[in-house]
Amino acid sequence: MNQMTKSPLINAGATRRGALGLFGAGIALMAAGAARAEDDNVLTEEQVLRDPDIPDIGNPKGDITIVEWFDYNCPYCRKLAPELRQVVQDDGKVRLVLKDWPILGPVSKVAARMALAAKYQNKFDVAHEAMISVNSRITEPRIAELLSGAGLDMDRLKKDHDANAKAIDAILSRNNEQALAFGFNGTPSFIVGKYRVPGVLSMDQFEQVIADARKANMGRKTEQN
């Protein structure tokens, strides 16, 4: 993906197969009519923005949340990663949620599972950075090399992965159902505040969408008051 389209999220009721799904607090998720979420709960604001099983990056108390659906073997995701990190760091008030969406083959699924298993030794961010920073497609042997080189305890990683396999698969299932419900067609895809953004953004575009999201939040607060 290399073109940016930005659609405001609109208010509507959430249904299992509906075209629209509702966020709490007056924000709605735009969903594809063909999406089939097994559980409507995957489309709540809590699960999309604050899934407790997915670590966040940046400012945990930020006023704007960016959610990215990504794949470790997606070249656009790899290219974008340092710029997105820079935007989050420079802004200082953005919370970043990284949702593994391994749609580019079996190795992508292995990488996603390893990253999510790394959180049990508090190294999700380290594992993510190690795998998203390479310049070419990764293989299973390369995954092990990258994670070991980044300082992860590989014996513990395997044990954590095996012991928590069902929980990890459940996370990936939720991520997938949400991405399909939003109508995303590939990686990377984003939710930025109230905006659905399927595609790659430049740093300037990210900054503009963040500014728009803040204005939308301020407008909603004014209406509530």
mmCIF file of C-alpha atoms in Angstrom:
data_model
loop_
_atom_site.group_PDB
_atom_site.id
_atom_site.type_symbol
_atom_site.label_atom_id
_atom_site.label_comp_id
_atom_site.label_asym_id
_atom_site.label_seq_id
_atom_site.Cartn_x
_atom_site.Cartn_y
_atom_site.Cartn_z
ATOM 1 C CA MET A 1 0.000 0.000 0.000
ATOM 2 C CA ASN A 2 1.349 3.414 -0.821
ATOM 3 C CA GLN A 3 -1.691 5.651 -0.992
ATOM 4 C CA MET A 4 -3.297 7.257 2.030
ATOM 5 C CA THR A 5 -7.052 7.469 2.454
ATOM 6 C CA LYS A 6 -8.555 8.807 5.637
ATOM 7 C CA SER A 7 -12.133 8.118 6.660
ATOM 8 C CA PRO A 8 -13.706 9.565 9.805
ATOM 9 C CA LEU A 9 -15.267 6.977 12.075
ATOM 10 C CA ILE A 10 -19.005 7.486 12.404
ATOM 11 C CA ASN A 11 -21.637 6.673 15.020
ATOM 12 C CA ALA A 12 -23.665 3.493 14.579
ATOM 13 C CA GLY A 13 -24.753 0.343 16.409
ATOM 14 C CA ALA A 14 -22.457 -2.658 16.486
ATOM 15 C CA THR A 15 -23.654 -5.892 14.873
ATOM 16 C CA ARG A 16 -21.921 -9.152 14.144
ATOM 17 C CA ARG A 17 -22.179 -8.807 10.372
ATOM 18 C CA GLY A 18 -23.144 -5.161 10.143
ATOM 19 C CA ALA A 19 -21.489 -2.538 8.013
ATOM 20 C CA LEU A 20 -20.688 -0.440 11.073
ATOM 21 C CA GLY A 21 -19.477 -1.263 14.558
ATOM 22 C CA LEU A 22 -19.736 0.972 17.584
ATOM 23 C CA PHE A 23 -16.954 2.263 19.765
ATOM 24 C CA GLY A 24 -17.895 3.298 23.260
ATOM 25 C CA ALA A 25 -17.765 7.021 24.082
ATOM 26 C CA GLY A 26 -19.444 7.968 20.830
ATOM 27 C CA ILE A 27 -16.759 6.688 18.440
ATOM 28 C CA ALA A 28 -17.708 4.114 15.854
ATOM 29 C CA LEU A 29 -15.715 1.575 13.911
ATOM 30 C CA MET A 30 -16.173 1.468 10.147
ATOM 31 C CA ALA A 31 -16.561 -2.163 9.136
ATOM 32 C CA ALA A 32 -16.821 -4.034 5.869
ATOM 33 C CA GLY A 33 -20.168 -5.593 5.072
ATOM 34 C CA ALA A 34 -18.529 -8.964 4.506
ATOM 35 C CA ALA A 35 -16.716 -8.978 7.847
ATOM 36 C CA ARG A 36 -17.683 -11.848 10.108
ATOM 37 C CA ALA A 37 -16.515 -11.210 13.660
ATOM 38 C CA GLU A 38 -17.106 -14.276 15.793
ATOM 39 C CA ASP A 39 -17.591 -12.109 18.851
ATOM 40 C CA ASP A 40 -18.931 -8.541 18.801
ATOM 41 C CA ASN A 41 -16.662 -7.787 21.770
ATOM 42 C CA VAL A 42 -13.643 -7.595 19.460
ATOM 43 C CA LEU A 43 -15.120 -4.350 18.089
ATOM 44 C CA THR A 44 -15.421 -2.469 21.355
ATOM 45 C CA GLU A 45 -13.290 0.592 22.048
ATOM 46 C CA GLU A 46 -11.645 -1.311 24.899
ATOM 47 C CA GLN A 47 -10.524 -4.201 22.692
ATOM 48 C CA VAL A 48 -9.442 -2.057 19.754
ATOM 49 C CA LEU A 49 -7.598 0.658 21.663
ATOM 50 C CA ARG A 50 -6.746 -0.958 24.976
ATOM 51 C CA ASP A 51 -6.534 -4.718 24.560
ATOM 52 C CA PRO A 52 -4.882 -5.664 27.872
ATOM 53 C CA ASP A 53 -2.943 -8.482 26.202
ATOM 54 C CA ILE A 54 -1.116 -6.154 23.793
ATOM 55 C CA PRO A 55 1.620 -3.915 25.251
ATOM 56 C CA ASP A 56 1.586 -0.263 24.252
ATOM 57 C CA ILE A 57 4.495 1.974 23.289
ATOM 58 C CA GLY A 58 5.027 5.696 23.662
ATOM 59 C CA ASN A 59 3.075 7.632 26.274
ATOM 60 C CA PRO A 60 0.715 5.219 28.088
ATOM 61 C CA LYS A 61 -1.394 8.207 29.121
ATOM 62 C CA GLY A 62 -1.323 9.888 25.728
ATOM 63 C CA ASP A 63 -4.341 11.848 24.541
ATOM 64 C CA ILE A 64 -4.283 10.151 21.119
ATOM 65 C CA THR A 65 -3.925 6.445 20.375
ATOM 66 C CA ILE A 66 -2.513 5.110 17.125
ATOM 67 C CA VAL A 67 -3.255 1.451 16.401
ATOM 68 C CA GLU A 68 -1.230 -0.218 13.651
ATOM 69 C CA TRP A 69 -2.034 -3.581 12.052
ATOM 70 C CA PHE A 70 1.257 -4.828 10.615
ATOM 71 C CA ASP A 71 3.198 -7.842 9.349
ATOM 72 C CA TYR A 72 6.916 -8.371 9.996
ATOM 73 C CA ASN A 73 7.424 -9.364 6.348
ATOM 74 C CA CYS A 74 5.632 -6.296 5.007
ATOM 75 C CA PRO A 75 8.232 -4.024 3.341
ATOM 76 C CA TYR A 76 6.035 -0.947 3.829
ATOM 77 C CA CYS A 77 5.728 -1.706 7.558
ATOM 78 C CA ARG A 78 9.507 -2.016 7.858
ATOM 79 C CA LYS A 79 10.102 1.211 5.963
ATOM 80 C CA LEU A 80 7.539 3.098 8.010
ATOM 81 C CA ALA A 81 8.553 1.812 11.462
ATOM 82 C CA PRO A 82 11.372 4.283 12.278
ATOM 83 C CA GLU A 83 9.366 7.258 11.016
ATOM 84 C CA LEU A 84 6.345 6.252 13.099
ATOM 85 C CA ARG A 85 8.531 5.855 16.171
ATOM 86 C CA GLN A 86 9.995 9.300 15.531
ATOM 87 C CA VAL A 87 6.538 10.866 15.277
ATOM 88 C CA VAL A 88 5.489 9.232 18.552
ATOM 89 C CA GLN A 89 8.686 10.353 20.274
ATOM 90 C CA ASP A 90 8.564 13.914 18.956
ATOM 91 C CA ASP A 91 4.896 14.383 19.842
ATOM 92 C CA GLY A 92 5.237 13.018 23.357
ATOM 93 C CA LYS A 93 1.475 12.571 23.850
ATOM 94 C CA VAL A 94 0.788 9.635 21.557
ATOM 95 C CA ARG A 95 0.152 6.070 22.664
ATOM 96 C CA LEU A 96 1.075 3.456 20.035
ATOM 97 C CA VAL A 97 -0.530 0.003 19.916
ATOM 98 C CA LEU A 98 1.082 -2.535 17.577
ATOM 99 C CA LYS A 99 -1.272 -5.294 16.415
ATOM 100 C CA ASP A 100 0.304 -8.269 14.709
ATOM 101 C CA TRP A 101 -1.647 -9.175 11.565
ATOM 102 C CA PRO A 102 0.449 -11.948 9.967
ATOM 103 C CA ILE A 103 -1.114 -12.215 6.532
ATOM 104 C CA LEU A 104 2.002 -12.735 4.409
ATOM 105 C CA GLY A 105 2.657 -16.401 5.054
ATOM 106 C CA PRO A 106 3.628 -18.938 7.710
ATOM 107 C CA VAL A 107 6.872 -17.195 8.681
ATOM 108 C CA SER A 108 4.921 -14.027 9.465
ATOM 109 C CA LYS A 109 2.784 -16.060 11.862
ATOM 110 C CA VAL A 110 5.872 -17.479 13.570
ATOM 111 C CA ALA A 111 7.325 -13.977 13.969
ATOM 112 C CA ALA A 112 4.066 -12.641 15.396
ATOM 113 C CA ARG A 113 3.811 -15.473 17.907
ATOM 114 C CA MET A 114 7.424 -15.001 19.010
ATOM 115 C CA ALA A 115 6.914 -11.255 19.511
ATOM 116 C CA LEU A 116 3.804 -11.848 21.603
ATOM 117 C CA ALA A 117 5.580 -14.558 23.615
ATOM 118 C CA ALA A 118 8.388 -12.078 24.323
ATOM 119 C CA LYS A 119 6.029 -9.934 26.397
ATOM 120 C CA TYR A 120 6.182 -12.556 29.144
ATOM 121 C CA GLN A 121 9.794 -11.554 29.730
ATOM 122 C CA ASN A 122 8.882 -7.878 29.246
ATOM 123 C CA LYS A 123 10.645 -7.691 25.893
ATOM 124 C CA PHE A 124 7.844 -7.314 23.365
ATOM 125 C CA ASP A 125 9.207 -3.934 22.281
ATOM 126 C CA VAL A 126 12.740 -5.342 21.986
ATOM 127 C CA ALA A 127 11.538 -8.311 19.928
ATOM 128 C CA HIS A 128 9.404 -6.084 17.726
ATOM 129 C CA GLU A 129 12.234 -3.678 17.050
ATOM 130 C CA ALA A 130 14.636 -6.520 16.222
ATOM 131 C CA MET A 131 12.313 -8.043 13.619
ATOM 132 C CA ILE A 132 10.813 -4.891 12.094
ATOM 133 C CA SER A 133 14.253 -3.291 11.579
ATOM 134 C CA VAL A 134 15.612 -5.761 9.022
ATOM 135 C CA ASN A 135 15.818 -4.785 5.363
ATOM 136 C CA SER A 136 14.570 -8.011 3.794
ATOM 137 C CA ARG A 137 12.100 -10.832 4.351
ATOM 138 C CA ILE A 138 12.794 -12.873 7.456
ATOM 139 C CA THR A 139 12.968 -16.642 7.759
ATOM 140 C CA GLU A 140 12.470 -18.846 10.810
ATOM 141 C CA PRO A 141 16.233 -19.252 11.394
ATOM 142 C CA ARG A 142 16.630 -15.488 10.997
ATOM 143 C CA ILE A 143 13.910 -14.872 13.598
ATOM 144 C CA ALA A 144 15.873 -16.908 16.138
ATOM 145 C CA GLU A 145 19.090 -15.059 15.265
ATOM 146 C CA LEU A 146 17.464 -11.648 15.589
ATOM 147 C CA LEU A 147 15.764 -12.355 18.908
ATOM 148 C CA SER A 148 18.814 -14.015 20.428
ATOM 149 C CA GLY A 149 20.977 -11.122 19.277
ATOM 150 C CA ALA A 150 18.538 -8.672 20.864
ATOM 151 C CA GLY A 151 19.084 -10.311 24.247
ATOM 152 C CA LEU A 152 15.990 -12.438 24.650
ATOM 153 C CA ASP A 153 16.188 -15.602 26.711
ATOM 154 C CA MET A 154 15.419 -18.083 23.947
ATOM 155 C CA ASP A 155 14.748 -21.049 26.230
ATOM 156 C CA ARG A 156 12.229 -18.993 28.175
ATOM 157 C CA LEU A 157 10.756 -17.629 24.941
ATOM 158 C CA LYS A 158 9.966 -21.144 23.729
ATOM 159 C CA LYS A 159 8.505 -22.152 27.090
ATOM 160 C CA ASP A 160 6.387 -18.986 27.268
ATOM 161 C CA HIS A 161 5.213 -19.506 23.700
ATOM 162 C CA ASP A 162 4.165 -23.100 24.339
ATOM 163 C CA ALA A 163 2.545 -22.354 27.703
ATOM 164 C CA ASN A 164 0.555 -19.419 26.325
ATOM 165 C CA ALA A 165 -0.173 -20.684 22.808
ATOM 166 C CA LYS A 166 -3.954 -20.425 23.194
ATOM 167 C CA ALA A 167 -3.765 -16.862 24.542
ATOM 168 C CA ILE A 168 -1.422 -15.823 21.721
ATOM 169 C CA ASP A 169 -3.666 -17.387 19.080
ATOM 170 C CA ALA A 170 -6.648 -15.580 20.626
ATOM 171 C CA ILE A 171 -4.849 -12.234 20.289
ATOM 172 C CA LEU A 172 -4.047 -12.899 16.632
ATOM 173 C CA SER A 173 -7.645 -13.936 16.030
ATOM 174 C CA ARG A 174 -8.957 -10.691 17.583
ATOM 175 C CA ASN A 175 -6.502 -8.630 15.573
ATOM 176 C CA ASN A 176 -7.593 -10.355 12.374
ATOM 177 C CA GLU A 177 -11.317 -9.962 13.077
ATOM 178 C CA GLN A 178 -10.864 -6.268 13.822
ATOM 179 C CA ALA A 179 -8.833 -5.671 10.657
ATOM 180 C CA LEU A 180 -11.464 -7.403 8.528
ATOM 181 C CA ALA A 181 -14.269 -5.526 10.277
ATOM 182 C CA PHE A 182 -12.574 -2.231 9.456
ATOM 183 C CA GLY A 183 -12.307 -3.298 5.839
ATOM 184 C CA PHE A 184 -8.519 -3.224 5.772
ATOM 185 C CA ASN A 185 -7.037 -4.929 2.713
ATOM 186 C CA GLY A 186 -3.384 -5.112 3.715
ATOM 187 C CA THR A 187 -0.598 -3.890 5.932
ATOM 188 C CA PRO A 188 0.097 -1.409 7.306
ATOM 189 C CA SER A 189 -3.322 -0.100 8.301
ATOM 190 C CA PHE A 190 -4.161 2.292 11.118
ATOM 191 C CA ILE A 191 -6.679 3.769 13.459
ATOM 192 C CA VAL A 192 -5.563 7.254 14.538
ATOM 193 C CA GLY A 193 -7.906 8.673 17.153
ATOM 194 C CA LYS A 194 -11.246 8.783 15.315
ATOM 195 C CA TYR A 195 -9.801 8.125 11.866
ATOM 196 C CA ARG A 196 -9.467 4.936 9.871
ATOM 197 C CA VAL A 197 -6.292 5.119 7.763
ATOM 198 C CA PRO A 198 -5.607 2.131 5.490
ATOM 199 C CA GLY A 199 -2.176 2.709 3.996
ATOM 200 C CA VAL A 200 1.252 4.247 4.403
ATOM 201 C CA LEU A 201 1.633 7.774 5.730
ATOM 202 C CA SER A 202 4.587 10.143 5.662
ATOM 203 C CA MET A 203 5.734 11.794 8.887
ATOM 204 C CA ASP A 204 3.976 15.003 7.852
ATOM 205 C CA GLN A 205 0.768 13.103 7.140
ATOM 206 C CA PHE A 206 0.917 11.340 10.502
ATOM 207 C CA GLU A 207 1.359 14.676 12.224
ATOM 208 C CA GLN A 208 -1.634 16.094 10.343
ATOM 209 C CA VAL A 209 -3.899 13.134 11.154
ATOM 210 C CA ILE A 210 -2.868 13.339 14.833
ATOM 211 C CA ALA A 211 -3.709 17.060 14.804
ATOM 212 C CA ASP A 212 -7.082 16.315 13.177
ATOM 213 C CA ALA A 213 -7.781 13.624 15.780
ATOM 214 C CA ARG A 214 -7.047 16.066 18.600
ATOM 215 C CA LYS A 215 -9.384 18.637 17.090
ATOM 216 C CA ALA A 216 -12.096 15.991 16.817
ATOM 217 C CA ASN A 217 -11.599 15.062 20.473
ATOM 218 C CA MET A 218 -11.790 18.700 21.518
ATOM 219 C CA GLY A 219 -14.970 19.162 19.513
ATOM 220 C CA ARG A 220 -16.575 16.155 21.181
ATOM 221 C CA LYS A 221 -15.623 17.404 24.637
ATOM 222 C CA THR A 222 -17.090 20.824 23.840
ATOM 223 C CA GLU A 223 -20.361 19.218 22.731
ATOM 224 C CA GLN A 224 -20.504 17.129 25.919
ATOM 225 C CA ASN A 225 -20.016 20.239 28.036
#
